Coordinates of C-alpha atoms in Angstrom, one line a residue:
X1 CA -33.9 -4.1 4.2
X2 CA -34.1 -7.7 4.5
X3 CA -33.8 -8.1 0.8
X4 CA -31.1 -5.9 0.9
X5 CA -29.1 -8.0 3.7
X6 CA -30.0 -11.5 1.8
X7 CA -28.0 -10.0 -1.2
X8 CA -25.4 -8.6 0.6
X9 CA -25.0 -11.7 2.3
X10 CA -24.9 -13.7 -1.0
X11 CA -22.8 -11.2 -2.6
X12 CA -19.8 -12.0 0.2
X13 CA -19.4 -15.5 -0.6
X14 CA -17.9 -14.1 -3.9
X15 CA -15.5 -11.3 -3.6
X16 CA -13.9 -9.1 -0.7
X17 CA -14.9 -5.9 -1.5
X18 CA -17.8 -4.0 -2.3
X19 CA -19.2 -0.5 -3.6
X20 CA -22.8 0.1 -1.8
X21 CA -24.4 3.2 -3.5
X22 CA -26.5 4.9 -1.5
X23 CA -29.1 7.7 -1.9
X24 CA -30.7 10.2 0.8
X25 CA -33.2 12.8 0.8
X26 CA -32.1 16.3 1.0
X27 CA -33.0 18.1 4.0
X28 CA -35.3 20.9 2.1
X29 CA -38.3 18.5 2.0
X30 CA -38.9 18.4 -1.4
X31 CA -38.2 15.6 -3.8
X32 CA -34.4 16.3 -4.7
X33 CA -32.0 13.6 -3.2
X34 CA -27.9 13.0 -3.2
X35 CA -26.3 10.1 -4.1
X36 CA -23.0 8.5 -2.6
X37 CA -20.7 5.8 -3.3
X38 CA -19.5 3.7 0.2
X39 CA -16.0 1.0 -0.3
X40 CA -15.7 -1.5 2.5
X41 CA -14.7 -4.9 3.0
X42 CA -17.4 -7.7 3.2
X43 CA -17.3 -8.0 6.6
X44 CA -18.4 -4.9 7.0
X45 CA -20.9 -4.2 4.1
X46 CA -24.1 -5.6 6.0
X47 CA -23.4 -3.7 9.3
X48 CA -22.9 -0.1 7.1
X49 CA -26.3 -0.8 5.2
X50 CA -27.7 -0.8 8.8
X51 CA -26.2 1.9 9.7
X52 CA -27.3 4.2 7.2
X53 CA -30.8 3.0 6.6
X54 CA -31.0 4.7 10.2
X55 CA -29.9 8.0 9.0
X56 CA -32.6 8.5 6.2
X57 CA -30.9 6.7 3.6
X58 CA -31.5 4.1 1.3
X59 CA -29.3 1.2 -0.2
X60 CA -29.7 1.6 -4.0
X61 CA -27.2 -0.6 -5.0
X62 CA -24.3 -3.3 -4.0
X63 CA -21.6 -4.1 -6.2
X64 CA -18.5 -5.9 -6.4
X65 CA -14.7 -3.6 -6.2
X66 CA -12.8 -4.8 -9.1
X67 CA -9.3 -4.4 -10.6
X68 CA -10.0 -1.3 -11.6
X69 CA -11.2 0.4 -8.8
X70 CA -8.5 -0.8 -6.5
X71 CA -6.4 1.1 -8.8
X72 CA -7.5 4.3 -7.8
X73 CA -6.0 3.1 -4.5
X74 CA -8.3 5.3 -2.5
X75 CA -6.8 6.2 0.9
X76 CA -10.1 4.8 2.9
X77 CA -11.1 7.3 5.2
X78 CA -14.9 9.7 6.1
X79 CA -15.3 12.6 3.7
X80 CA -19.0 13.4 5.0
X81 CA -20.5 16.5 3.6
X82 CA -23.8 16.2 5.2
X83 CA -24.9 15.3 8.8
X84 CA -26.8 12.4 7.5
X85 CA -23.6 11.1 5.9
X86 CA -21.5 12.1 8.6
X87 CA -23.9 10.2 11.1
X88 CA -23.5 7.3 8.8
X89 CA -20.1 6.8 8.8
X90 CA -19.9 7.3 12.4
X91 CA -22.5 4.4 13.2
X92 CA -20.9 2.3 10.8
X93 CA -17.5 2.9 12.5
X94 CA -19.1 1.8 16.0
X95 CA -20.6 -1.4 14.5
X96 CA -17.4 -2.1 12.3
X97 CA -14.5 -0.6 14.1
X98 CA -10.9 0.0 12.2
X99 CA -13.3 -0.2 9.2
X100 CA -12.5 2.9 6.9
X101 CA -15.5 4.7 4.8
X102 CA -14.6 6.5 1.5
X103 CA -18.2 9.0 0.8
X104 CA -17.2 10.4 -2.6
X105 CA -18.3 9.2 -5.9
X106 CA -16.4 7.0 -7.5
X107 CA -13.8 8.6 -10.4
X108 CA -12.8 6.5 -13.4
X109 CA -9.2 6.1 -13.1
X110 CA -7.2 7.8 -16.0
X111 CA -3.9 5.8 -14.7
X112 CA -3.0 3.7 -12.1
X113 CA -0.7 5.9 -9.9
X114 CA -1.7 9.0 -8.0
X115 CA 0.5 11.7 -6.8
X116 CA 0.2 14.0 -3.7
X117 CA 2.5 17.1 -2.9
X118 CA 5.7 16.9 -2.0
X119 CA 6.8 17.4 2.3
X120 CA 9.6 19.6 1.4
X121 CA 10.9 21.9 -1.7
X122 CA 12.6 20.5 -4.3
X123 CA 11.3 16.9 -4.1
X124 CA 8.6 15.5 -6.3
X125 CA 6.8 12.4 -5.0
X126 CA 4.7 9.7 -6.9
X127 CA 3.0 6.6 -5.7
X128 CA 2.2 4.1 -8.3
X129 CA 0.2 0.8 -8.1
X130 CA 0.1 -2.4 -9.9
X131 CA -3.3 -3.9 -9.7
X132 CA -2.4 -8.7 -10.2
X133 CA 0.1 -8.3 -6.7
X134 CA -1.3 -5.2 -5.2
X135 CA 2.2 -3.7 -5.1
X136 CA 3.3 0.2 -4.7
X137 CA 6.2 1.7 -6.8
X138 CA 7.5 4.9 -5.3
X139 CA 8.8 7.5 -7.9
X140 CA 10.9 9.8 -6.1
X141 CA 13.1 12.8 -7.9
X142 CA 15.1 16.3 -7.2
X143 CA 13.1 18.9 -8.9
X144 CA 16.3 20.8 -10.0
X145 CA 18.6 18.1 -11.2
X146 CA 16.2 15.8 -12.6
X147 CA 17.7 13.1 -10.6
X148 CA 15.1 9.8 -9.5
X149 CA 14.9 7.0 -8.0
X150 CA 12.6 4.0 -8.2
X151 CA 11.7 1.6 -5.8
X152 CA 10.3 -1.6 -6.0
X153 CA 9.4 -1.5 -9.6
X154 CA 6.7 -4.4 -11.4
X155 CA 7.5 -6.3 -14.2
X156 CA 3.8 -5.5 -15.6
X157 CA 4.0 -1.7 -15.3
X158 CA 7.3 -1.3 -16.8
X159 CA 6.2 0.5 -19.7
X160 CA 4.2 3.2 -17.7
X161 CA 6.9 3.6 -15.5
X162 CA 9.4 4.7 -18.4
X163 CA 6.7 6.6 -20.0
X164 CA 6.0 8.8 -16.7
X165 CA 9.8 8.8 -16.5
X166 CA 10.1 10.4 -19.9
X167 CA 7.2 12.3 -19.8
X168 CA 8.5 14.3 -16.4
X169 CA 12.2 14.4 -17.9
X170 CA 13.4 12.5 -15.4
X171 CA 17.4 11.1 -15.3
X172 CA 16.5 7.5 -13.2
X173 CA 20.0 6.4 -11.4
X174 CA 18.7 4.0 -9.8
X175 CA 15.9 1.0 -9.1
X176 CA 16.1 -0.4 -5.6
X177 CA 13.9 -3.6 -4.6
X178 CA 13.5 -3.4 -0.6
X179 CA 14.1 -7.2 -0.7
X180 CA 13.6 -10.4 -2.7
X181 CA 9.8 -10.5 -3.8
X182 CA 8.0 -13.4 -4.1
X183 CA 4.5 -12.5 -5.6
X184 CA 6.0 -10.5 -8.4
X185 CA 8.7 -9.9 -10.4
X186 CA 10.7 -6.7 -10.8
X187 CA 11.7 -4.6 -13.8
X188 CA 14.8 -3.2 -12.8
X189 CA 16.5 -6.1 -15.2
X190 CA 14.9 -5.0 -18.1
X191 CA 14.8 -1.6 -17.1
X192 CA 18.3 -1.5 -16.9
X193 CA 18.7 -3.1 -21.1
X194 CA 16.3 0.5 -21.6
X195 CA 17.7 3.2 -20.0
X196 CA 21.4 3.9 -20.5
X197 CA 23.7 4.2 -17.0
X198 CA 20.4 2.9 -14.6
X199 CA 21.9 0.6 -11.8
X200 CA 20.1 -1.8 -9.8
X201 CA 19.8 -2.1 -5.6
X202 CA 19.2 -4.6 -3.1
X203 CA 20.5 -5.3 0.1
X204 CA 23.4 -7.6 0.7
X205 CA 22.1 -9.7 2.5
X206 CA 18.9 -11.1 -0.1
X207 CA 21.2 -13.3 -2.0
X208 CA 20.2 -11.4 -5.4
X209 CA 22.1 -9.7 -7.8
X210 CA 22.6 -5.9 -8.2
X211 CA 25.2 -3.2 -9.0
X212 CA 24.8 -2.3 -5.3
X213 CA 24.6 -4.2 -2.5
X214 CA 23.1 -2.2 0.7
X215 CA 23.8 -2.2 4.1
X216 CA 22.6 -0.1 7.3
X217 CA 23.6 3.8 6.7
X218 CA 23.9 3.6 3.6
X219 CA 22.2 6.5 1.5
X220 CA 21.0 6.2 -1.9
X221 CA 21.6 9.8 -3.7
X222 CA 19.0 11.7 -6.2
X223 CA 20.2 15.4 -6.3
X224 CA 20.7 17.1 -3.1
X225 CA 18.0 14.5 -1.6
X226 CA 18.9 11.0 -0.2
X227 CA 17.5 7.7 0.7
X228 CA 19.0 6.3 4.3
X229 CA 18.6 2.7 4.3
X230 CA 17.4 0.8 7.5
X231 CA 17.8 -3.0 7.8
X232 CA 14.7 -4.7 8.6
X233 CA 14.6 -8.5 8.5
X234 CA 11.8 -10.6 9.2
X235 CA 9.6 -10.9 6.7
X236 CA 13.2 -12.4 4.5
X237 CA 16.8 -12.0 5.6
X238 CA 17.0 -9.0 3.3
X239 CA 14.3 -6.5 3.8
X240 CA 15.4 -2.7 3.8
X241 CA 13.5 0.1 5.1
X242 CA 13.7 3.4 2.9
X243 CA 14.1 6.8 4.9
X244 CA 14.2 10.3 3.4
X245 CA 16.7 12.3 4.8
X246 CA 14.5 14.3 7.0
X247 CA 12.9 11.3 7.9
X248 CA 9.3 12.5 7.1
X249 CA 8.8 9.3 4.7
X250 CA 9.8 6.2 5.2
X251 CA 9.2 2.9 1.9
X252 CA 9.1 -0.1 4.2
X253 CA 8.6 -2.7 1.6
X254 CA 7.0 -5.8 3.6
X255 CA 8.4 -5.5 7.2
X256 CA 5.3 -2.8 7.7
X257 CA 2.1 -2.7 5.8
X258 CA -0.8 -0.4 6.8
X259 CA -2.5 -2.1 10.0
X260 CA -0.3 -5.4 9.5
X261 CA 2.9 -6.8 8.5
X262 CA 4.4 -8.9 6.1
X263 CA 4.2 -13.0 7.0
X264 CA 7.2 -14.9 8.4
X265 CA 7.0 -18.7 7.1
X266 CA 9.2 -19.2 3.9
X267 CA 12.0 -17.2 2.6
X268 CA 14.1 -16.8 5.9
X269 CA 11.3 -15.7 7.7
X270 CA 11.5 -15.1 11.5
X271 CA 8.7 -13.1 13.5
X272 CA 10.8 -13.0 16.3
X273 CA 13.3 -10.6 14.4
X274 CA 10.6 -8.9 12.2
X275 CA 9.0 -7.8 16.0
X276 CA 12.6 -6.7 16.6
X277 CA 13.2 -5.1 13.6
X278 CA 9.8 -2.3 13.7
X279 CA 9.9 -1.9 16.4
X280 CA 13.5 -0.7 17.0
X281 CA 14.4 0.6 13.3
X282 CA 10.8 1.8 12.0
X283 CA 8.8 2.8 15.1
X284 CA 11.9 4.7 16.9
X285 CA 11.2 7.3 13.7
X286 CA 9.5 10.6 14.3
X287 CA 5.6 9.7 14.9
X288 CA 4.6 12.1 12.2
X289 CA 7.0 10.3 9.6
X290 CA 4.6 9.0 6.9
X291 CA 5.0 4.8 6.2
X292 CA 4.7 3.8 2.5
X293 CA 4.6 0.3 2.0
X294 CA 5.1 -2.4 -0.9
X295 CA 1.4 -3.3 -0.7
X296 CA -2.2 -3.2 0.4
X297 CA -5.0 -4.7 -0.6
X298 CA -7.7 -2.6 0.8
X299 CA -7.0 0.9 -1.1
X300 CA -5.2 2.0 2.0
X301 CA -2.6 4.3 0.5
X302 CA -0.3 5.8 3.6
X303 CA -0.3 5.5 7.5
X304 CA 2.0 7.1 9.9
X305 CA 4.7 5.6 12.6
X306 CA 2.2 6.8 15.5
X307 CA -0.6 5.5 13.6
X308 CA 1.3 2.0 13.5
X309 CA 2.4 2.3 16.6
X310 CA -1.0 2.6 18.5
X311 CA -3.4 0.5 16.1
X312 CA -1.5 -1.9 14.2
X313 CA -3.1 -4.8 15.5
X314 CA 0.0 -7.4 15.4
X315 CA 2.5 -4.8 16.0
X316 CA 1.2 -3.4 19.1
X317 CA 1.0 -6.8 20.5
X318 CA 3.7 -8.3 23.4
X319 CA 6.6 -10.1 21.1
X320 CA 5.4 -13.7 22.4
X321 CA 1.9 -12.9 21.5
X322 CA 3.1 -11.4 18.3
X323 CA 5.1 -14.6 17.6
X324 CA 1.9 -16.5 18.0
X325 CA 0.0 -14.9 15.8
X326 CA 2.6 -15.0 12.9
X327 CA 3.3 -18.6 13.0
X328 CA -0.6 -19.6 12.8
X329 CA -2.1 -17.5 10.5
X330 CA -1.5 -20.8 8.0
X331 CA -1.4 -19.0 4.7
X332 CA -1.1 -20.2 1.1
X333 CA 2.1 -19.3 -0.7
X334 CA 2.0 -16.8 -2.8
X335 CA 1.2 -18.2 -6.5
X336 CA 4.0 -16.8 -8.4
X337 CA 6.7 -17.8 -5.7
X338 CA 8.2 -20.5 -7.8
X339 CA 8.5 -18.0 -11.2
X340 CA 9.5 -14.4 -8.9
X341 CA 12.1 -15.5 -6.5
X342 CA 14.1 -16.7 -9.4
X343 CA 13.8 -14.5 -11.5
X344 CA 14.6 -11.4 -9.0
X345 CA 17.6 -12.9 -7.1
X346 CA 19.0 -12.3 -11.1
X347 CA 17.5 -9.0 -11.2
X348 CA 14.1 -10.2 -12.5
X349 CA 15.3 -11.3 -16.4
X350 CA 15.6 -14.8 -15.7
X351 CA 13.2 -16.8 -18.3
X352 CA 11.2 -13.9 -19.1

C-alpha cells in the first residue's frame, strides 16, 4: 500500500485525472476474482485506494484519463454491483466528499457523443462533446418533421456534426451560440457555406453577428417543439439560457456548469449579475428540469436545478460571499481568447 500511495502521489504532479483498476476476490472462496475500473480526480485518487484496500480489494493499477476517455463523457456517479464495491464507493465518498465514482469497465469510445432517451414523444436528443475545450453541442430535432437545432457547435467537430446530421435525415434551421466563446471557435460560419437555408443565433446583446439576434421570450422553433430563451449575463453581457418548452431541459451555456459556474473577469464579466442571473432565471425552473451545460471537465454529463440549487458550491453561497470568490479565483485566460472571440463575433470564419 505504501508503494501504491508513493506512485499515486507522483502520478498527481502530472495530470488531473486518473483510472485506478482494481481487483477483488469473489465471495465463493475460491480463487476467481472481478475486476473494476475507478475515474476520479487526483485529489481524490489516494483517499479511494484507501478506501478500498479496506473492503478486500487490491489496487492493480493507476493510470492517467486521457483525451480519449474524457470523450466518453461518463456521467460520474456509483454503479456497485457487489457489497464490496458498494462499500467502497461509500468510504471513498466519506473521505472525498462531492467526489463521484464511475465502477464499470471502461468502453472504447466508437464516437465522441452519446445519446440518452428523449423526456417527451416526438423529440430526439443528442449530446455531443469536443475533447481540446471540453465543450458540449446539443443536437436537438422533431421526430416527425425532421426539424433540428444545434447549439453551441465546435469548429473541430464540424464534420461529425454534418455527418450525424445526414446520417439521421435531419433538416438543421438553425445553429445558436449561447454567447460569445472565448476558448473555441464555432462552426455555425462554415456550417452555414454547407448546408443550404441554415441561419445563425446569438443574443443581441454579444456584439456578434447572426441572422438572429435573441432577446428574453423569444423561442427558437424545430417542428412542433421550441427553444424559450432566458437572458443570463454574467459570465459576458450576452449569455442566453436555452429552455424546452415544457421546461424539463434547460442548455445554460457558461452562466451554470455542473457544481460551478462560468468565471467573471474579462469579456463583460460581472459576478454580481451572474448571481442575479441563476438565481432568478435558471433556479426559479422546475427542480426536476435537467441543466446541460457548454462544458465540463470532469466527465460530468447532466445535473438538475435542485441539484444546483442545494450543492453547487459557489451558487449556494450568500451574493457577497459569492462575489468574493469570483473575483479571486485568479485564473489564466483562456489560450485561444485572442484567435475565438474574433472569429465568433463574425460567426467564427474570420482567418480561418
Amino acid at each position: 500500500m505504501t508503494q501504491f500511495t508513493a506512485a499515486v502521489k507522483t502520478l498527481l504532479q502530472e495530470t488531473r485525472t486518473h483510472i485506478v483498476t482494481v481487483r477483488r476476490a469473489t465471495s465463493g472462496g475460491d480463487s476467481s476474482s472481478i475486476t473494476r475500473q475507478f475515474i476520479c480526480p487526483d485529489w481524490a485518487a489516494v483517499a479511494l485506494i484507501k478506501a478500498l484496500t479496506t473492503t478486500m480489494c487490491s489496487v492493480i493499477s493507476l493510470s492517467r484519463v486521457t483525451a480519449t476517455h474524457r470523450a466518453l463523457a461518463l456521467t460520474l456517479r456509483p454503479r456497485g454491483h457487489t457489497e464490496g464495491w458498494s462499500c467502497a464507493v461509500t468510504e471513498g465518498r466519506r473521505l472525498c466528499p462531492g467526489v463521484g465514482y464511475s465502477c464499470d469497465p471502461l468502453q472504447a469510445p466508437r464516437r465522441s457523443y452519446c445519446s440518452r432517451m428523449a423526456l417527451k414523444e416526438g423529440l430526439l436528443f443528442r449530446q455531443l462533446f469536443e475533447t481540446e475545450s471540453s465543450t458540449y453541442t446539443y443536437l436537438l430535432a422533431d421526430t416527425d418533421t425532421k426539424e433540428a437545432i444545434l447549439v453551441d457547435p465546435v469548429l473541430e467537430t464540424l464534420d461529425r456534426d454534418l455527418k450525424l446530421i445526414h446520417e439521421l435525415g435531419l433538416n438543421l434551421k438553425v445553429a445558436v451560440n449561447t454567447h460569445c466563446h472565448a476558448d473555441h471557435i464555432t462552426s455555425t460560419g462554415l456550417m452555414k457555406k454547407r448546408l443550404v437555408g441554415l441561419k445563425s443565433a446569438i443574443s443581441k446583446f454579444s456584439g456578434a453577428s447572426a441572422d438572429i439576434q435573441l432577446s428574453e421570450g423569444d423561442k427558437i422553433p424545430f417542428g412542433k417543439h421550441h427553444l424559450a430563451v432566458r437572458e443570463t449575463p454574467g459570465h459576458t453581457d450576452g449569455c442566453v439560457t436555452l429552455v424546452t418548452e415544457d421546461q424539463s431541459m434547460a442548455f445554460t451555456g457558461d452562466a451554470l456548469l455542473i457544481r460551478g459556474c462560468g468565471r467573471t473577469d474579462f469579456q463583460q464579466g460581472c459576478p454580481e449579475t451572474l448571481y442575479q442571473s441563476v438565481h432568478q432565471k435558471i433556479f426559479t425552473l422546475p427542480d426536476q428540469c435537467l441543466i446541460y451545460p457548454a462544458h465540463d471537465y470532469l466527465g460530468q454529463t447532466v445535473s438538475t436545478v435542485s441539484e444546483e440549487r442545494r450543492f453547487n458550491p459557489r451558487l449556494t453561497k450568500s451574493k457577497d460571499e459569492f462575489v468574493k470568490i469570483m473575483n479571486n479565483l485568479n485564473l489564466p485566460k483562456p489560450k485561444k481568447i485572442d484567435i475565438s472571440v474574433p472569429a465568433n463575433l463574425v460567426c467564427g470564419v474570420h482567418q480561418v
